[in-house]
XYZ file of C-alpha atoms in Angstrom:
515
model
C 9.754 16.370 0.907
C 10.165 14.207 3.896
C 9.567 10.242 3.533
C 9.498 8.181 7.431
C 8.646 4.767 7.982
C 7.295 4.175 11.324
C 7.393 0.441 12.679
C 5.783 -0.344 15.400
C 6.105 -3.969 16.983
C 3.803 -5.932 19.551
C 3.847 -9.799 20.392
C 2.029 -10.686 17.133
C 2.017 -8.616 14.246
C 4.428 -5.819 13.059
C 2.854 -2.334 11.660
C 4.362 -0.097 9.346
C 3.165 3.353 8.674
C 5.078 5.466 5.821
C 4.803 8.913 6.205
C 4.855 12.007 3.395
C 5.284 15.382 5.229
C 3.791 13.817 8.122
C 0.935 12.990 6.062
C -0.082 8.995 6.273
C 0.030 7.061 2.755
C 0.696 3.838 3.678
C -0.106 1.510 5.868
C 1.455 -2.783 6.111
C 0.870 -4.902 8.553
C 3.172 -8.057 8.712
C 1.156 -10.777 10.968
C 2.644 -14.369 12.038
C -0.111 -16.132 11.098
C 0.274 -15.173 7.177
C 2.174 -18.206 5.420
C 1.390 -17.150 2.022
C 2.991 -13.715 1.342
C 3.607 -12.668 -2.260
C 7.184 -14.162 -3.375
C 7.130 -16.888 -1.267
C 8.079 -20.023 -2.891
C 6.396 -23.723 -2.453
C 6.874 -27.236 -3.884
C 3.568 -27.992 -4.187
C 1.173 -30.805 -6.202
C -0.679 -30.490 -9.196
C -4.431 -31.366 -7.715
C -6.195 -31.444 -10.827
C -6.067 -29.418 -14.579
C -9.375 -28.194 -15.803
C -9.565 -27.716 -19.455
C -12.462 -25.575 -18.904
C -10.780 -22.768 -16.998
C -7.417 -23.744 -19.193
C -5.799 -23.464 -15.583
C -5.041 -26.388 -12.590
C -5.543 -26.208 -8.534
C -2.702 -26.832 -6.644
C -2.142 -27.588 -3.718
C 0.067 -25.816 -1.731
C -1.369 -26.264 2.005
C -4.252 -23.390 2.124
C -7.793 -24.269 2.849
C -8.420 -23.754 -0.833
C -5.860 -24.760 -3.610
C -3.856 -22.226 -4.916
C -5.148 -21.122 -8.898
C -2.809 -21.374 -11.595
C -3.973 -20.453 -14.789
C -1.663 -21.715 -18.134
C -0.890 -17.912 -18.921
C 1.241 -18.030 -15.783
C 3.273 -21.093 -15.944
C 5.966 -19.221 -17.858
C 7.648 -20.611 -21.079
C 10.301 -22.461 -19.474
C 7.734 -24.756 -17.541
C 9.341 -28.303 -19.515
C 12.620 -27.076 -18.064
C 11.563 -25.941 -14.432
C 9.460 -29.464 -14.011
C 12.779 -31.429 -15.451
C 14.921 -29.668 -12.857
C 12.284 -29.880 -10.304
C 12.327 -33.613 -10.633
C 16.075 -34.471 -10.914
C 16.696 -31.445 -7.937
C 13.924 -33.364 -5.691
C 15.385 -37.285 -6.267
C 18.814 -35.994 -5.510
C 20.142 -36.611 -9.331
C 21.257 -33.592 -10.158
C 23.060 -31.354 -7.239
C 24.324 -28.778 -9.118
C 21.924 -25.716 -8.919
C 23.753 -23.340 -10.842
C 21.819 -23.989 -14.198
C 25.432 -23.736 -16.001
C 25.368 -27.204 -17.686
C 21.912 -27.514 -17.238
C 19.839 -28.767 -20.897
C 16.927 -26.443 -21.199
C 13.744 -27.973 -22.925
C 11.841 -26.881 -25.785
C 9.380 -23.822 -24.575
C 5.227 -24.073 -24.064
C 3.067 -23.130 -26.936
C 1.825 -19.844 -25.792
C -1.693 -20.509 -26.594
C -1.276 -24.156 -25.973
C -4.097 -26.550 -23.366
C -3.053 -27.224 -19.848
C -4.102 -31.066 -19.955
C -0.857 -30.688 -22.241
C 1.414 -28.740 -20.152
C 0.114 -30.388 -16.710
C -0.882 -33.550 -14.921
C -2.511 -34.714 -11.530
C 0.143 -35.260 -8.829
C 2.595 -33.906 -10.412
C 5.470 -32.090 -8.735
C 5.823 -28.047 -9.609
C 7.995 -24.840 -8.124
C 5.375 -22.333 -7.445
C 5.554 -18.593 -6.102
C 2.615 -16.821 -4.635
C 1.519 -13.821 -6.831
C -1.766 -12.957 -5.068
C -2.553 -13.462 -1.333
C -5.839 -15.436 -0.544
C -8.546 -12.973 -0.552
C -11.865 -13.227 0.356
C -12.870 -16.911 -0.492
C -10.497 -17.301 -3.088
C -7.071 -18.975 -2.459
C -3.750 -17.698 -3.480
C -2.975 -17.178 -6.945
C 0.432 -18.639 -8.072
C 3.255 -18.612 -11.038
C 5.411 -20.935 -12.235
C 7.621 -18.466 -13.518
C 9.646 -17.824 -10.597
C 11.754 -14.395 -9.532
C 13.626 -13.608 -6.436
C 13.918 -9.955 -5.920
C 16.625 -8.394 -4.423
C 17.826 -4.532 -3.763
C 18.465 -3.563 -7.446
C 17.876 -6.869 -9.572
C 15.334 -9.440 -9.607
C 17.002 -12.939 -10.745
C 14.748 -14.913 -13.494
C 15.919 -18.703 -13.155
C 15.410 -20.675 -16.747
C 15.551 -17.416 -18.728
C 18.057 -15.618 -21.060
C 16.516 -12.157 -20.602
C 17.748 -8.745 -19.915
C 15.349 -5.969 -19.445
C 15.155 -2.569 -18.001
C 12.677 -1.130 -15.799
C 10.406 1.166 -17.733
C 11.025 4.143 -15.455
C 14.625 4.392 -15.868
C 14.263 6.939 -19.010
C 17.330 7.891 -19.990
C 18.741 5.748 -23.077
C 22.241 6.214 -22.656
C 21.720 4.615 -18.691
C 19.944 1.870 -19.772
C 22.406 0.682 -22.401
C 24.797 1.162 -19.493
C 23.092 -0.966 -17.107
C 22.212 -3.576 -19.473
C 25.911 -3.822 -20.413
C 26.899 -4.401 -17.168
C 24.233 -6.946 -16.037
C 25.104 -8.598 -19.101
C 28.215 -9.064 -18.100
C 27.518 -10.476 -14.825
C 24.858 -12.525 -15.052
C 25.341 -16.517 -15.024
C 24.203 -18.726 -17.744
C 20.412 -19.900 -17.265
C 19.357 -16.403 -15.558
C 17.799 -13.943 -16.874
C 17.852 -10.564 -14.881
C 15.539 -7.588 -14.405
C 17.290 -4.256 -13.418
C 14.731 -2.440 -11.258
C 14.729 1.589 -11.325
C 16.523 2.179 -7.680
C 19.676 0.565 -9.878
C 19.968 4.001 -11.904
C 23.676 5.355 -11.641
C 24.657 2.014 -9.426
C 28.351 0.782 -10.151
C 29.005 -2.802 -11.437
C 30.023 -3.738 -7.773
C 26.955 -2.896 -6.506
C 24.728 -4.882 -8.803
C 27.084 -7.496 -8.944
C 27.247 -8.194 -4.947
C 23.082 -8.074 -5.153
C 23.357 -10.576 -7.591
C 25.195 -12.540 -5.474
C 23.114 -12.362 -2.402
C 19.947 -13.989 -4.856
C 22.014 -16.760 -6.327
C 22.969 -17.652 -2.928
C 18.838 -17.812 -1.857
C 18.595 -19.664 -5.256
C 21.203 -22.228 -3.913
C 19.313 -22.430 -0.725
C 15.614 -23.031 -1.928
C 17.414 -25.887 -3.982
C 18.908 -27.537 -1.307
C 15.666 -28.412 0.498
C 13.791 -29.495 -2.450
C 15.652 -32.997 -2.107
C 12.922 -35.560 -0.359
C 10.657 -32.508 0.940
C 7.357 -32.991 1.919
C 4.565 -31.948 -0.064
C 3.583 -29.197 0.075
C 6.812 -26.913 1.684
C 7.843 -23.323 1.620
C 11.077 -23.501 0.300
C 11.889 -19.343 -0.297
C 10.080 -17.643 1.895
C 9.980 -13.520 1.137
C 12.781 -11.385 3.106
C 10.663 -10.401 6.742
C 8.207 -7.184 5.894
C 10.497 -4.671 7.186
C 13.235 -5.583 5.311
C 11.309 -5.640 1.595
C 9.426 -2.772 2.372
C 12.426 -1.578 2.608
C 13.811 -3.024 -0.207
C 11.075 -2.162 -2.409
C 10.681 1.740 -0.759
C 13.810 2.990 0.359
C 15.625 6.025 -1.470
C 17.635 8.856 -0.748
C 14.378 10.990 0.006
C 13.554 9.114 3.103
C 14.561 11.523 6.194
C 13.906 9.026 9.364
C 13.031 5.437 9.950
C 11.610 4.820 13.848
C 11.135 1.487 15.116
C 10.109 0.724 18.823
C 11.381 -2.616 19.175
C 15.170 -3.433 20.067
C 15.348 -6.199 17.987
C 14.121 -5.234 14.961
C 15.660 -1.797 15.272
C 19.221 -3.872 15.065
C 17.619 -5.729 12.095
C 16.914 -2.654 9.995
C 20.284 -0.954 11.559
C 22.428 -3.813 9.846
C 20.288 -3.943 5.880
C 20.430 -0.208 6.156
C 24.085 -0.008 6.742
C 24.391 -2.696 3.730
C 22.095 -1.230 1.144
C 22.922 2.548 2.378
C 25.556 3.397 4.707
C 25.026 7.307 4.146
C 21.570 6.460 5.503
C 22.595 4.500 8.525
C 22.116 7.802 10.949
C 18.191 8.191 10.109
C 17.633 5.089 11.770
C 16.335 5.702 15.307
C 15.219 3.624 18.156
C 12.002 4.666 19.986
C 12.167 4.493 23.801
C 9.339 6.749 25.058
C 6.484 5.628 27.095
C 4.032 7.319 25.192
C 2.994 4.796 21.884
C 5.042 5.347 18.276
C 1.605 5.441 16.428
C 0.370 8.229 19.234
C 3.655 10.132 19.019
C 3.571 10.435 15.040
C -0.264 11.533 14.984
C -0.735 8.302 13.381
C -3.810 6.842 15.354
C -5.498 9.819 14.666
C -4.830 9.456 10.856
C -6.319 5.763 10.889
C -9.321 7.093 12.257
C -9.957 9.641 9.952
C -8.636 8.213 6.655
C -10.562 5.262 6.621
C -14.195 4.562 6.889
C -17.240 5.101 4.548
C -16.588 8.927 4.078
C -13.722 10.876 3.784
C -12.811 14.521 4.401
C -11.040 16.600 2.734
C -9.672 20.273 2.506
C -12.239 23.029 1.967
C -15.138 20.988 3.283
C -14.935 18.529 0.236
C -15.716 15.097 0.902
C -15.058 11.686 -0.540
C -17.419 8.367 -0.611
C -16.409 5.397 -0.893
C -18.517 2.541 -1.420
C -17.431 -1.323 -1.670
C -19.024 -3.713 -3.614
C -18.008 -7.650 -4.561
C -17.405 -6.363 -8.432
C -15.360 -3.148 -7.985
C -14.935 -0.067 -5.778
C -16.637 3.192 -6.416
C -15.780 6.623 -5.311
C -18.070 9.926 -5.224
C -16.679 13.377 -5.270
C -18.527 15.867 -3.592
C -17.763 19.871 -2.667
C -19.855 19.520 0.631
C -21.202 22.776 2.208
C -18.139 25.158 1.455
C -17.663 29.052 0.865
C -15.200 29.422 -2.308
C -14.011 32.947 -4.296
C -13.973 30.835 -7.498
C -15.160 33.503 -10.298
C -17.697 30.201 -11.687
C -18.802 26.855 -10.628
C -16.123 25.202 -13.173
C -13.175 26.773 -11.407
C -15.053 25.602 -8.259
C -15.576 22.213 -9.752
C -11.758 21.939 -11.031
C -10.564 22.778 -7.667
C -12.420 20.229 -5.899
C -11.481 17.218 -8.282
C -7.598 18.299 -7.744
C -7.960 18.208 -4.151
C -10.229 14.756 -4.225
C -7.414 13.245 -7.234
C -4.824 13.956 -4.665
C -6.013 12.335 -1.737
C -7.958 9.902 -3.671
C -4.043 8.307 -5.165
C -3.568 8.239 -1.219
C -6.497 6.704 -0.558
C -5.743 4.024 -3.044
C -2.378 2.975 -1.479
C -3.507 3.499 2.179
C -6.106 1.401 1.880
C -4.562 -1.479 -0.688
C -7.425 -0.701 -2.645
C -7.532 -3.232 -5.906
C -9.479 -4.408 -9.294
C -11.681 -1.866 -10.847
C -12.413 1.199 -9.238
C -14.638 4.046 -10.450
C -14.397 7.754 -9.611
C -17.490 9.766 -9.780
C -15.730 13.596 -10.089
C -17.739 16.789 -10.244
C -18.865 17.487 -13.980
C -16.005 19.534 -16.155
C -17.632 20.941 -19.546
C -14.060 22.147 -20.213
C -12.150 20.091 -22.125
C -9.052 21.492 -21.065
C -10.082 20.952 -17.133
C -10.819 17.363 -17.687
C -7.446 16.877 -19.260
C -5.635 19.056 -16.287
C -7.501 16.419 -14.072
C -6.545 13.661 -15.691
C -2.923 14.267 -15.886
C -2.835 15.574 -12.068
C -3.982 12.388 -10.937
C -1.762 10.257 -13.341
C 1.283 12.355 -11.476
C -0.304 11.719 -7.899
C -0.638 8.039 -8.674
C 3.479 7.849 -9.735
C 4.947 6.920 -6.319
C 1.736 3.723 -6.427
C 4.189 1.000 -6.492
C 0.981 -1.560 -7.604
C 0.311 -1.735 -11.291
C -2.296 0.072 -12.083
C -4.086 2.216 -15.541
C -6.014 5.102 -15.706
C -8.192 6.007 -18.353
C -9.215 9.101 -19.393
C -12.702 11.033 -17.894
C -15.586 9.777 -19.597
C -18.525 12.194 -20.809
C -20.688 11.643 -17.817
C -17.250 13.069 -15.935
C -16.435 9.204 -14.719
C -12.534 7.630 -14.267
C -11.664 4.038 -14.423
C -9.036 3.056 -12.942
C -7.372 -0.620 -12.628
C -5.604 -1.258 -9.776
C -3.581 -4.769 -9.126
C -4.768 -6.464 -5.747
C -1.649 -8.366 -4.650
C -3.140 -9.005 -1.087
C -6.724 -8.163 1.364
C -7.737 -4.682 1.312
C -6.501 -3.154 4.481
C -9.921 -2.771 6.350
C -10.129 -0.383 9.441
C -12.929 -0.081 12.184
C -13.653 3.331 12.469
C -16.791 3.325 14.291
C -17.202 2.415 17.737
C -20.053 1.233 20.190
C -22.893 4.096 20.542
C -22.513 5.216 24.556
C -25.959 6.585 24.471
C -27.109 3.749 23.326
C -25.008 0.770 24.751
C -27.786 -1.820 25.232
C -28.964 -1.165 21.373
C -25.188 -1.899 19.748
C -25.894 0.901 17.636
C -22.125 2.664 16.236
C -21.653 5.767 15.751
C -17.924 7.226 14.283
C -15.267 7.592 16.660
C -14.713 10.750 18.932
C -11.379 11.518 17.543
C -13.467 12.044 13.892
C -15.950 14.201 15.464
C -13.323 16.092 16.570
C -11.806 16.480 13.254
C -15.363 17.524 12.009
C -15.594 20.380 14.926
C -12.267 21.584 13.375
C -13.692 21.795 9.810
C -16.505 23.482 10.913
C -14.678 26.260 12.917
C -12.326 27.371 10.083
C -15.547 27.709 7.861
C -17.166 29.888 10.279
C -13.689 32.046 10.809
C -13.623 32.288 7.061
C -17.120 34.225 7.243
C -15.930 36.572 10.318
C -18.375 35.839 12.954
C -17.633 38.036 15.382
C -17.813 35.965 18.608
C -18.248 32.256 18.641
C -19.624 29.680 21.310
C -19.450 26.127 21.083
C -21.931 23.385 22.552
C -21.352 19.959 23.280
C -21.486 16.825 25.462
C -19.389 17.191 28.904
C -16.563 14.974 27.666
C -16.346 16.182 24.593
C -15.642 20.075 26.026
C -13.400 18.368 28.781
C -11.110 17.104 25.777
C -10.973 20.349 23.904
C -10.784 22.292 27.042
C -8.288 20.614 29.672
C -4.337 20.167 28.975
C -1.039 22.576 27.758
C -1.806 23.946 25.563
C -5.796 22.449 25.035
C -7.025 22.386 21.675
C -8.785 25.813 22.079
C -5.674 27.080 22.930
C -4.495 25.739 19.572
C -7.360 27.632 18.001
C -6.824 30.710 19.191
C -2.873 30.705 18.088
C -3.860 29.487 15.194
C -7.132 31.483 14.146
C -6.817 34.120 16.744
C -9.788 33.934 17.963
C -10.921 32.403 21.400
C -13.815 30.293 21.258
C -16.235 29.905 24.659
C -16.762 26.579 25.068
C -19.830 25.278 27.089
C -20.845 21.775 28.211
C -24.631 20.569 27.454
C -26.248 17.575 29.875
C -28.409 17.217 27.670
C -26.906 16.511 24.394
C -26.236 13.212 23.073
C -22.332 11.840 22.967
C -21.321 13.144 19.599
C -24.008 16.254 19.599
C -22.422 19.728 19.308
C -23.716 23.037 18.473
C -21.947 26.459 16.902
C -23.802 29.982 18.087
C -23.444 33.711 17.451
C -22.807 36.687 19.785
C -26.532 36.880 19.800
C -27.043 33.336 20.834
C -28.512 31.853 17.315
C -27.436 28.504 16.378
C -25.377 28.935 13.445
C -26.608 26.193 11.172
């Protein structure tokens, strides 16, 4: 399995495209203008409490104060607003929490008129991005996450990433963060730490305690509200979050960033160092990769698939629903339930890729094709739980429901990543009327060609629009050149005055339009 990260830079945003087998399944975009990025830290003011919602606005410089509900202020709150205080009128300059007198912990279930007052002073870390018309969501209970630990200031806790399974490992790892970590932290081990030495962990450590230091240091007479940690720049905690021995190439085309990722690379993995390359060609990264294309055809209302299956996906303010369907395709399946099984695998996998491409989150609802077979549904069910293991968002899947239906909850950390895929209608400028891109119709002509091989027609010709038989026609090698090395056989290609833009037509030797 090959895993590249593809970063391409321009004057205002950075994209980042991960790649599985060439195959797109991620896609980030890190833009200028975004001041509120998960992780990023603010001293902020307490707008007002609302004993309604049992949670306060804050105000932390968006349009619309930040939510904080009393479920996320964390225990420790008594202790983080002491510190906050002394920290901020220059009383206390020792940040190390060493000496530092914790308070008596929140009731859990406790009011947050209690907890909380109007104007009053508070760390807070973004855990959700504005979306929509909502503003960010934020914690009190603050962690700064590093390469293989994530540092818990005002805690005494020591846990272990769930997906580190081994028991022996985790008693090992928890013995040696244990030993490490400084009074008034509390530490989780994340699971890239598996089989890391002491020195390792302990010089990550380090590197957060110093960012702890930092943040502290401007707290003292800063304005109101302030970003005082901001999160590590995109590539760099993508990387951080991402990176593993599987990954076979990272391409960047922009100097600057390429020494950026050169020098964390060589620091977090200096076996690794090598994959990183610098791209210098004139033709575009996201062109080179096939990426481009893949953005055009992943996203959008409907989605196709192998075989001629197709998804739907439809949006909705409440949730996200997704319809399976087998489309229009030939299958040797000895019944309609091995047809149906096959079709649901296919749609599970790309559906988990789907999910992650897109940043898909909250509740979304998959419509598969019917299984009566017991067995199936549970062969389904555990196929997609396996695709949906490398999803680094929180998310649970339950079970298919009678009607053949899968819920799935999805954490939405940030926007959905929203694509135009449709573009201005050339036969019908003056209108604005869209139709889908070319480079989707061409995908579609593809589709429909290895259906018709697969029933051995005999001699095939091909109708379309001028420019769309220039395109599949003209370089070395054209794309029907590709088709015939690929399908051996050589497909006449004819262009039509007449037909509209995105119009094409299949016929037989005998000239009948194959419908």
């Amino acid at each position: 399995m090959d895993k590249e990260l593809i970063i391409r830079s321009s004057s205002d945003d950075v994209d980042f495209a991960l790649l599985k087998d060439g195959k797109l399944i991620e896609l980030q975009k890190d833009e200028d203008s975004n001041d509120f990025a998960v992780g990023d830290v603010f001293i902020a003011k307490i707008r007002k409490a609302v004993p309604g919602l049992n949670a306060a606005f804050v105000n932390v410089g968006y349009e619309k104060d930040a939510f904080l509900h009393y479920h996320d202020l964390g225990p420790k709150l008594p202790s983080l607003l002491k510190f906050t205080k002394r920290v901020s009128t220059g009383k206390l300059k020792e940040f190390s929490l060493k000496n530092f007198p914790f308070e008596k912990d929140i009731d859990k279930d406790g009011k947050i008129t209690d907890a909380l007052k109007s104007n009053q002073s508070l760390l807070v870390q973004i855990v959700k991005e504005p979306i929509s018309t909502k503003g960010p969501r934020i914690s009190s209970e603050l962690s700064i996450a590093g390469r293989y630990i994530v540092l818990v200031p005002f805690s005494t806790r020591i846990s272990i990433s769930q997906k580190i399974e081994d028991r022996e490992e985790k008693d090992r790892l928890k013995r040696l963060v244990k030993s490490i970590t400084p009074q008034g932290f509390g530490v989780i081990v994340r699971t890239v730490a598996q089989g890391k030495k002491v020195a390792e962990l302990d010089k990550d450590l380090q590197n957060l305690l110093s960012r702890w230091t930092a943040m502290c240091k401007k707290l003292h007479k800063a304005h109101h509200p302030t970003k005082v940690l901001g999160e590590m720049n995109k590539a760099s905690s993508i990387l951080r979050d991402i990176f593993n021995d599987t990954f076979t190439g990272i391409t960047v085309d922009d100097e600057t960033l390429y020494y950026q990722i050169k020098d964390y690379v060589q620091e977090i993995a200096p076996e690794k160092e090598s994959i990183v390359k610098l791209y210098q060609s004139k033709n575009p990264i996201f062109e080179k990769f096939g990426i481009e294309r893949q953005i055009k055809t992943s996203f959008g209302k409907t989605v196709s698939m192998a075989k001629g299956a197709y998804l739907v996906i439809e949006h909705t303010e409440a949730l996200h629903v997704i319809d399976v369907n087998s489309g229009n395709r030939s299958n040797k399946a000895n019944n309609q339930e091995d047809t149906a099984l096959e079709v649901n695998l296919i749609a599970a996998t790309e559906m988990a890729r789907q999910l992650r491409l897109r940043d898909m989150g909250g509740i979304i609802v998959v419509d598969f094709i019917d299984l009566t077979n017991a067995e199936n549904r549970q062969k389904l069910f555990n196929h997609l739980r396996d695709e949906m293991k490398d999803d680094r968002a929180k998310h649970k899947i339950l079970p298919p429901s009678k009607f053949g239906l899968i819920q799935i909850t999805r954490q939405r950390v940030r926007p959905e990543m929203n694509i135009k895929t449709r573009e201005e209608n050339p036969d019908e400028i003056i209108n604005g009327s869209e139709v889908e891109a070319p480079i989707g119709l061409i995908e579609k002509i593809n589709q429909d060609l290895e259906r018709l091989i697969k029933k051995d027609y005999k001699r095939l010709t091909l109708n379309t629009h001028p420019f769309i038989a220039a395109f599949l026609t003209k370089g070395i090698p054209s794309v029907r050149t590709k088709w015939f090395l690929e399908h051996k056989k050589w497909v006449k290609i004819l262009p039509r005055d007449a037909y509209t833009y995105l119009e094409y037509h299949f016929f037989d030797k005998d000239g009948n339009q194959i419908k």
